[in-house]
Coordinates of C-alpha atoms in Angstrom, one line a residue:
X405 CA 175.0 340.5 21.8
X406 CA 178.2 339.7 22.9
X407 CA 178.6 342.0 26.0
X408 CA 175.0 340.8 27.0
X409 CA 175.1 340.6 30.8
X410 CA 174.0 336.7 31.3
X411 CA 177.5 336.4 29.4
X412 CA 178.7 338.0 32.1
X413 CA 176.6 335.9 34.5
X414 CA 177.6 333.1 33.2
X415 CA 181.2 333.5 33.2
X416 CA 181.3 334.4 37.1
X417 CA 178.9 331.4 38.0
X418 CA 181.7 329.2 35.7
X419 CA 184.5 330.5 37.4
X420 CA 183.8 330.6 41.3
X421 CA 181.7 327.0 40.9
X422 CA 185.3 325.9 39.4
X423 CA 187.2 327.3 41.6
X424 CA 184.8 326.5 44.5
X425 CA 185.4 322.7 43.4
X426 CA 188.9 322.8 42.9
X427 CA 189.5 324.5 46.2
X428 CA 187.8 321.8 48.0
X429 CA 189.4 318.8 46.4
X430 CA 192.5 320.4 47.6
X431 CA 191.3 320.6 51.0
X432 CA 190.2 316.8 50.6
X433 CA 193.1 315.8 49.8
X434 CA 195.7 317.2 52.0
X435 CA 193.9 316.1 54.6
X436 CA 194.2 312.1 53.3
X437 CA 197.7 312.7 53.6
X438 CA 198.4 315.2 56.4
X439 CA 195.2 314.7 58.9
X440 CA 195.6 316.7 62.0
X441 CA 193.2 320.1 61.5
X442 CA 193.1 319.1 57.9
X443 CA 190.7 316.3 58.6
X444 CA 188.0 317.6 60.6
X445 CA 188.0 321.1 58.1
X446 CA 187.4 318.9 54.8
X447 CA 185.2 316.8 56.5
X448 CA 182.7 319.6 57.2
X449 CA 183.1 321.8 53.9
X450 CA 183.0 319.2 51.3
X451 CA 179.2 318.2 51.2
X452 CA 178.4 322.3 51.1
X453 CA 181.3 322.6 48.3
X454 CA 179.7 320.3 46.1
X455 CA 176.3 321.6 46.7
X456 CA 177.2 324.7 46.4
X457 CA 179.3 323.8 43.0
X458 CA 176.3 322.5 41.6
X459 CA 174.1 325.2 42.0
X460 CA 177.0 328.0 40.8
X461 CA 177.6 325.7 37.9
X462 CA 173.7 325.5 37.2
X463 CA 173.0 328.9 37.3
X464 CA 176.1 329.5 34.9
X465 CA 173.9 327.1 32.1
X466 CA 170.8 328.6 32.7
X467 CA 172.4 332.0 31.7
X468 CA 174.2 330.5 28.7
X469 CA 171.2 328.7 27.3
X470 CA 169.1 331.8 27.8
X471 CA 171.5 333.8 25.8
X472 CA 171.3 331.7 22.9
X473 CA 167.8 332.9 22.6
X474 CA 166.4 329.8 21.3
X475 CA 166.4 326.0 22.2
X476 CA 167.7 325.2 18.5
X477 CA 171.1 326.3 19.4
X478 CA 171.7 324.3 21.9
X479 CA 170.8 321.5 20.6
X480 CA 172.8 321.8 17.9
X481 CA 175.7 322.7 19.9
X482 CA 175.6 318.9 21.1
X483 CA 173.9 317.3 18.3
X484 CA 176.5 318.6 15.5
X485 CA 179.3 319.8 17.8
X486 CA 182.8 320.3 16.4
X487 CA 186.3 320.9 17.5
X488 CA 185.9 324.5 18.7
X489 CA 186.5 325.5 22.4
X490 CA 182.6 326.9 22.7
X491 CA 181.7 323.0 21.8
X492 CA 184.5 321.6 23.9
X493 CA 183.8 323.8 27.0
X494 CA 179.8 323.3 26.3
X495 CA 180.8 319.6 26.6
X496 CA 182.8 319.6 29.9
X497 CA 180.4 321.7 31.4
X498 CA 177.5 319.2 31.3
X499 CA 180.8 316.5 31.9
X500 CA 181.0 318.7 35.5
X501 CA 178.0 319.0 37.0
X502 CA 177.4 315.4 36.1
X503 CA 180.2 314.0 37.5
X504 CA 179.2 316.6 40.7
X505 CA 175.8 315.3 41.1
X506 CA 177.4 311.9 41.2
X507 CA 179.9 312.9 43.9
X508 CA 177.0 314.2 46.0
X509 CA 174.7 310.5 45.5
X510 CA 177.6 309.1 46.2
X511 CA 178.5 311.1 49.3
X512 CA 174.9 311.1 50.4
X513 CA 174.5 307.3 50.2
X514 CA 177.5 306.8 52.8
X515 CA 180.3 305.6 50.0
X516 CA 183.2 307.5 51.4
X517 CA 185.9 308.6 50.1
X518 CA 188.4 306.0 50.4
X519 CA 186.9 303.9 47.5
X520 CA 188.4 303.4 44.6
X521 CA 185.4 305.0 42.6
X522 CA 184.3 307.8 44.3
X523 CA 188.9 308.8 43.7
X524 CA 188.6 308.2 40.3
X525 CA 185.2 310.5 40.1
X526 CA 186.3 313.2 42.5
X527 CA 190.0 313.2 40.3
X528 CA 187.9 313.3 36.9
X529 CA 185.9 316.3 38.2
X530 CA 188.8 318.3 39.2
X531 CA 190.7 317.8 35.3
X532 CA 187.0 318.7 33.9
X533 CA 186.8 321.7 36.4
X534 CA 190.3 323.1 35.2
X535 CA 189.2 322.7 31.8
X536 CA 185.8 324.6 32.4
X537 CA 187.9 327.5 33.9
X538 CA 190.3 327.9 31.2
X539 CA 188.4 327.3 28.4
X540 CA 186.5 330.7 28.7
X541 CA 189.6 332.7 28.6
X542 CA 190.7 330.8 26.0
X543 CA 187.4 331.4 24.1
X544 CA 187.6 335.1 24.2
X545 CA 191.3 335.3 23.6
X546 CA 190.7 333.7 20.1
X547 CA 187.9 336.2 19.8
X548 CA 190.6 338.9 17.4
X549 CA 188.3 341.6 16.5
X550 CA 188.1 342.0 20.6
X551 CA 192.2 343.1 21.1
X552 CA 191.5 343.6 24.8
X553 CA 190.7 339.8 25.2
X554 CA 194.0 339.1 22.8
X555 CA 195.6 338.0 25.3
X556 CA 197.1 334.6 25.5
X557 CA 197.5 335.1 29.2
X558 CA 193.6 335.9 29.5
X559 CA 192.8 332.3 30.1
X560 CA 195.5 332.3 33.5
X561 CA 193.7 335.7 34.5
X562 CA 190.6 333.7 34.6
X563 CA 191.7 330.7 36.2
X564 CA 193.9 332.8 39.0
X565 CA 190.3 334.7 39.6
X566 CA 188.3 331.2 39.8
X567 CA 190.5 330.1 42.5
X568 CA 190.1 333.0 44.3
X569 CA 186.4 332.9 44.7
X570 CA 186.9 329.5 44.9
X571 CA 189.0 329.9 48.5
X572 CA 186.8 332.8 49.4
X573 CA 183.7 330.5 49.0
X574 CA 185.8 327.9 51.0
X575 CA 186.7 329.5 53.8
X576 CA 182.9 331.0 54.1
X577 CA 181.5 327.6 54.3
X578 CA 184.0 326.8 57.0
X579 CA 183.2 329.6 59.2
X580 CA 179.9 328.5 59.6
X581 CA 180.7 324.8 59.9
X582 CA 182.9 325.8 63.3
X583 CA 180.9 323.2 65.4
X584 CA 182.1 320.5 63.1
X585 CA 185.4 321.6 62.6
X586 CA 185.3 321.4 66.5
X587 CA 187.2 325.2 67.3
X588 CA 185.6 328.8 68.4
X589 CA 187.0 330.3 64.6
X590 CA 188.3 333.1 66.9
X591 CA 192.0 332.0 65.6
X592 CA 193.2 330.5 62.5
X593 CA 194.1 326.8 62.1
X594 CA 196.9 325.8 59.9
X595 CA 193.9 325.0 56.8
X596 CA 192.9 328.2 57.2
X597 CA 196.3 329.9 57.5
X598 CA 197.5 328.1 54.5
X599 CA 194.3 329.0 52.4
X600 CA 194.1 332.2 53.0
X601 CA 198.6 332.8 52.5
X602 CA 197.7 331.3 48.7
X603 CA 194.9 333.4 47.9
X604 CA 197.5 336.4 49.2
X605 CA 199.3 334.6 46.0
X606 CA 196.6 334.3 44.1
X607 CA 195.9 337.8 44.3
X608 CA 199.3 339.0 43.6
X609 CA 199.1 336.9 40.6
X610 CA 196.3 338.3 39.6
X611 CA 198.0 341.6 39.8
X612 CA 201.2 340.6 38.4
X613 CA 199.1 339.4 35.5
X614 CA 196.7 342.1 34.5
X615 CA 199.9 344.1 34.5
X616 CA 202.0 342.4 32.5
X617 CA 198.3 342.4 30.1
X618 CA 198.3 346.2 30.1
X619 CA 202.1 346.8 29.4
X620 CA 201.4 344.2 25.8
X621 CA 198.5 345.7 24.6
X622 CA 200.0 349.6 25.1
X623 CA 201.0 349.9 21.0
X624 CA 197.5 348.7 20.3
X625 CA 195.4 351.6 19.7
X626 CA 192.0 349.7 19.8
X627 CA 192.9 348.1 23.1
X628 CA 194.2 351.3 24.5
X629 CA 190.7 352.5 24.1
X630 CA 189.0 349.5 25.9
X631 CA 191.6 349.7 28.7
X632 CA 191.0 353.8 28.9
X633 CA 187.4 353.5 29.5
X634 CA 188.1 351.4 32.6
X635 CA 191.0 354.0 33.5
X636 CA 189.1 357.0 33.5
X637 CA 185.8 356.1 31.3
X638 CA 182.9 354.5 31.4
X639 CA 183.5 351.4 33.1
X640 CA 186.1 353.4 35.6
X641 CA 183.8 353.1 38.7
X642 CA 182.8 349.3 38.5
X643 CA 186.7 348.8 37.6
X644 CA 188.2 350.3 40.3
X645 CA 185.7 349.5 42.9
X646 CA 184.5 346.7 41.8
X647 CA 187.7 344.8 41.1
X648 CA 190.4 346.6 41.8
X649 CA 189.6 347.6 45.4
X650 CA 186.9 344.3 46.4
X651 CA 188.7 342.1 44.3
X652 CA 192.4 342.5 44.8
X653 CA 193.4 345.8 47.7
X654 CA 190.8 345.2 50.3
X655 CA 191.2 341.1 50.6
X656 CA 194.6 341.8 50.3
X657 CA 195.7 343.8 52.8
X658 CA 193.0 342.2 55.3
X659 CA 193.9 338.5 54.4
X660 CA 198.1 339.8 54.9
X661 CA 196.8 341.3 58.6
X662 CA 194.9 337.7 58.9
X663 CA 198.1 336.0 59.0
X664 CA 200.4 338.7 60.8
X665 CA 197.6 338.4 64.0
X666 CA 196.0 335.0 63.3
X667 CA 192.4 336.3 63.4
X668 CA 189.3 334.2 61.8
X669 CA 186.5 336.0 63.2
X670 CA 183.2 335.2 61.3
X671 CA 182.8 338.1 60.5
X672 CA 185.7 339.5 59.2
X673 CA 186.5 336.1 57.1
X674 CA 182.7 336.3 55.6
X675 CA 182.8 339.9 54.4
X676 CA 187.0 339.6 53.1
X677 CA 185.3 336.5 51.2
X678 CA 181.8 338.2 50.0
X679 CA 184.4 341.4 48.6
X680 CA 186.6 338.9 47.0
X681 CA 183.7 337.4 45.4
X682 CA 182.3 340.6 44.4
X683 CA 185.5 341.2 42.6
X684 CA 185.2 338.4 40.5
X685 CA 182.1 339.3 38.9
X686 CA 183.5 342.7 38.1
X687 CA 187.1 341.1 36.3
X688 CA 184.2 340.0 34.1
X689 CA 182.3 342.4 33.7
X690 CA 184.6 345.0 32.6
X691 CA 186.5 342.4 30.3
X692 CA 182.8 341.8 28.9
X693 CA 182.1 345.6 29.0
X694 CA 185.5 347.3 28.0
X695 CA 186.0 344.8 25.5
X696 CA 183.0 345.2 23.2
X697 CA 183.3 349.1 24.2
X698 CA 182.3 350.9 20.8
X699 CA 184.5 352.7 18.7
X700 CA 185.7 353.9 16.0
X701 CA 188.2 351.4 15.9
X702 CA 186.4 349.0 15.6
X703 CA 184.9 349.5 12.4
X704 CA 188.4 349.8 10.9
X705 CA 188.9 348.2 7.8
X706 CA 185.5 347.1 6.6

């Protein structure tokens, strides 16, 4: 079933262990170029990015190979793949969380990150990360009989949402990593000022986005129903609540009084980041949901 919930699973384990990656490479390298507070804050949430990476990103295949229902199909997603983006994005998934488990040895064993190696690995996992988040919108946006997902913007939705989590997951990590980072957390540092101002952007983005979404599907009367059930129908609640408030108005507004006061108290920064993560798993679920909602529509012309 297409709507089945380790779908769903799997999608939001994809997406924040992408964007969790992503975020942190960042980090790493804007600190090789601009030290100062930079250094000390990649430092300590690298090692815990990366572990933490490889367990969303594990979690994510579990689900997707339980779905298939039997073993058979995956193997034959790898032993006869073709040129389809289920077989390429099956195929840069396991190219991830290799490449991940090789920046953790080689983290682990002392190698550093100024050799030449362990650049070229940590560069090639950040191209196979932003193909891993894209590929799923792009997936369901070829998917026609589903005209909510028709979308050619549905893979940048995606992506934007990935990063999000991804600087939510971030900035958890480095709230508990103060003693490394060598400050109280009571006030924010320029990384953490300038990661929580982009996911502000992120999320407006995200807005702007879904928006812009709504407004092209309006003349499409099978869409208008999936996008009415998460207005005022079935899958209203988890959409407003779920994404709409934990994912986008709540971070929002506490991340813009963040910046205006400079406050990083554990606390606060942990539960802004759990609600934005929360609101990630519910942009996929009602896409999942809404999108597959049964109707009569559906059914239309066979």
């Amino acid at each position: 079933m297409l709507a089945n919930d380790l779908i769903t699973w799997y999608l939001f384990f994809g997406g924040l262990g992408t964007g969790l990656y992503l975020v942190a490479y960042a980090c790493e390298r804007i600190a090789s170029h601009r030290h100062g507070a930079w250094t000390p804050f990649a430092h300590a949430v690298w090692l815990p990015s990366l572990v933490l990476t490889a367990a969303a990103l594990t979690f994510g295949a579990l689900c997707l190979l339980k779905d298939l229902g039997r073993s058979s199909d995956a193997y034959l997603l790898f032993l006869k793949p073709t040129l389809t983006p289920i077989s390429i994005g099956a195929f840069s998934l396991i190219a991830l969380a290799v490449l991940i488990v090789a920046c953790i040895a080689m983290e682990l064993r002392g190698k550093g990150s100024d050799t030449t190696a362990f650049r070229v690995v940590k560069a090639l996992s950040a191209a196979t990360a932003l193909i891993v988040a894209l590929y799923t919108g792009i997936l369901l946006a070829g998917i026609a009989a589903v005209p909510l997902w028709s979308s050619p913007l549905l893979p940048a939705l995606f992506l934007l949402s990935a990063l999000s989590t991804g600087i939510a997951a971030v900035l958890i990590v480095a709230s508990f990593a103060s003693s490394k980072i060598g400050s109280a957390r009571t006030q924010l540092a320029e990384p953490d000022r300038a990661l929580i101002a982009a996911d502000c952007a992120v999320i407006v983005g995200e807005i702007v986005l879904c928006g812009i979404m709504a407004l092209a599907l309006r003349d499409n009367a099978a869409a208008l129903v999936s996008m009415e059930s998460l207005a005022i129908g079935s899958y209203a609640g988890q959409f407003w609540l779920g994404f709409a408030a934990c994912g986008l108005i709540i971070p929002l507004s506490i991340e813009v009084i963040m910046i205006a006061r400079s406050i990083a108290l554990r606390v606060i920064v942990c539960c802004t980041g759990a609600s934005v993560i929360i609101g990630g798993f519910f942009l996929r679920y009602c896409l999942m949901q809404a999108g597959t909602h049964l109707s009569l529509f559906m059914f239309a012309g066979l």
